[in-house]
Coordinates of C-alpha atoms in Angstrom, one line a residue:
X1 CA 0.1 -0.2 -0.5
X2 CA 3.0 2.4 1.0
X3 CA 4.3 1.7 -2.5
X4 CA 0.8 2.6 -4.6
X5 CA 0.8 5.8 -2.6
X6 CA 4.1 6.7 -3.6
X7 CA 3.4 5.9 -7.4
X8 CA 0.3 8.2 -6.7
X9 CA 1.9 11.2 -5.3
X10 CA 4.8 11.0 -7.6
X11 CA 3.0 10.7 -10.9
X12 CA 0.5 13.5 -10.2
X13 CA 0.8 16.6 -12.2
X14 CA -1.3 19.5 -10.4
X15 CA -3.5 18.0 -8.1
X16 CA -4.2 14.4 -6.3
X17 CA -7.6 13.1 -5.9
X18 CA -7.5 10.2 -3.1
X19 CA -10.8 8.2 -2.2
X20 CA -12.1 5.4 -0.4
X21 CA -15.3 3.3 0.1
X22 CA -16.6 3.8 3.6
X23 CA -18.1 0.1 3.2
X24 CA -18.0 -2.6 1.2
X25 CA -20.6 -5.3 0.5
X26 CA -18.5 -8.9 0.2
X27 CA -20.7 -12.2 0.4
X28 CA -23.8 -10.8 1.6
X29 CA -22.2 -9.4 4.5
X30 CA -20.9 -5.3 5.0
X31 CA -17.3 -4.8 5.5
X32 CA -16.6 -1.0 7.2
X33 CA -13.3 0.3 5.8
X34 CA -10.5 3.0 7.1
X35 CA -9.0 5.9 4.8
X36 CA -5.5 4.8 4.5
X37 CA -3.0 5.6 7.0
X38 CA -0.7 7.5 5.0
X39 CA -3.6 10.4 4.4
X40 CA -2.7 11.1 8.3
X41 CA 1.4 11.3 7.4
X42 CA 0.8 13.9 4.4
X43 CA 2.0 17.9 5.4
X44 CA -1.5 19.4 6.5
X45 CA -0.7 22.3 4.4
X46 CA -1.0 20.2 1.1
X47 CA -4.3 18.2 1.7
X48 CA -8.0 19.1 2.0
X49 CA -10.5 16.5 3.4
X50 CA -14.0 16.8 1.8
X51 CA -16.4 13.8 3.3
X52 CA -19.5 12.7 1.6
X53 CA -22.5 12.5 3.7
X54 CA -24.6 10.7 1.1
X55 CA -27.1 8.1 2.5
X56 CA -28.3 6.3 -0.2
X57 CA -28.6 2.8 -0.5
X58 CA -28.5 0.9 -4.0
X59 CA -29.4 -2.6 -2.7
X60 CA -29.8 -4.6 0.1
X61 CA -28.3 -7.5 1.6
X62 CA -30.8 -11.1 1.3
X63 CA -30.5 -11.7 5.0
X64 CA -29.8 -9.5 7.9
X65 CA -26.0 -8.3 8.5
X66 CA -24.3 -8.5 11.9
X67 CA -22.2 -5.6 12.1
X68 CA -19.4 -6.4 14.6
X69 CA -17.2 -3.0 14.0
X70 CA -16.3 -0.1 16.1
X71 CA -14.3 2.9 14.7
X72 CA -11.3 3.6 16.8
X73 CA -10.2 7.3 15.5
X74 CA -6.5 6.7 17.3
X75 CA -3.6 5.0 15.9
X76 CA -3.2 1.1 16.7
X77 CA 0.3 1.0 15.1
X78 CA 1.9 4.6 14.9
X79 CA 3.3 4.1 11.0
X80 CA 5.7 6.9 11.2
X81 CA 7.9 4.4 13.5
X82 CA 8.1 2.8 10.4
X83 CA 9.8 5.3 8.3
X84 CA 13.8 5.8 8.8
X85 CA 14.8 9.3 9.5
X86 CA 16.2 10.4 6.0
X87 CA 16.8 13.9 6.3
X88 CA 20.3 13.8 4.7
X89 CA 19.5 15.0 1.9
X90 CA 20.4 19.0 0.3
X91 CA 20.0 21.2 -2.7
X92 CA 23.0 21.2 -4.6
X93 CA 23.7 17.2 -3.5
X94 CA 24.3 14.9 -6.5
X95 CA 22.7 11.6 -6.0
X96 CA 22.2 8.3 -8.2
X97 CA 18.7 7.0 -8.7
X98 CA 18.1 3.1 -9.6
X99 CA 16.0 4.1 -13.0
X100 CA 16.4 7.9 -13.9
X101 CA 20.5 7.5 -12.8
X102 CA 22.3 10.7 -12.0
X103 CA 21.1 14.0 -11.1
X104 CA 21.4 17.2 -8.6
X105 CA 19.0 18.2 -6.0
X106 CA 17.2 21.4 -6.4
X107 CA 14.5 21.6 -4.0
X108 CA 14.1 20.3 0.1
X109 CA 10.9 20.4 1.4
X110 CA 10.8 19.4 4.9
X111 CA 7.0 17.5 5.2
X112 CA 6.4 15.3 8.5
X113 CA 9.4 14.2 9.0
X114 CA 10.4 12.9 6.0
X115 CA 11.5 15.1 2.6
X116 CA 10.1 15.8 -0.8
X117 CA 12.9 15.7 -2.9
X118 CA 12.8 17.9 -6.1
X119 CA 16.3 16.1 -8.3
X120 CA 16.9 17.4 -12.0
X121 CA 18.0 14.5 -13.9
X122 CA 20.6 14.3 -16.5
X123 CA 18.4 12.2 -18.9
X124 CA 15.1 11.8 -16.6
X125 CA 14.0 15.4 -16.3
X126 CA 12.7 17.0 -13.2
X127 CA 11.0 14.6 -10.7
X128 CA 9.9 15.0 -7.0
X129 CA 10.6 11.8 -4.9
X130 CA 9.8 11.1 -0.9
X131 CA 13.4 10.7 0.2
X132 CA 12.5 8.0 2.9
X133 CA 11.1 5.8 -0.5
X134 CA 13.1 6.5 -3.8
X135 CA 15.9 4.3 -4.5
X136 CA 18.6 6.7 -4.4
X137 CA 21.9 7.6 -2.8
X138 CA 24.1 10.5 -2.5
X139 CA 27.1 10.4 -5.0
X140 CA 30.3 12.3 -3.9

């Protein structure tokens, strides 16, 4: 799931819209879903949350459904603890990326304990990457 979020963030041109289904019907039972924990890790300056209050019911289960679900707004596991502190990048550094080759870091934005690293690659153009997730290393 983290890799999918990384792909979405790095491929978005101007805006990125994330959505999720609050519930899904599977095998005649309702399964309630939570939004991705990675949304909480995003910088609040770059996010805007809209909620749908739609109460439309499109279909009914054939039998009664037992809902055994309690929403807990507190995190069970702090997902940020899994992110290594990789604040090692600075503008002007030369890096090597496994896919786009070598490049120069042009901008760093600190975001929730991580870095958004903008790199001008020799072959791949300008890319913005998440510091802790991008397969890159500093080159001397």
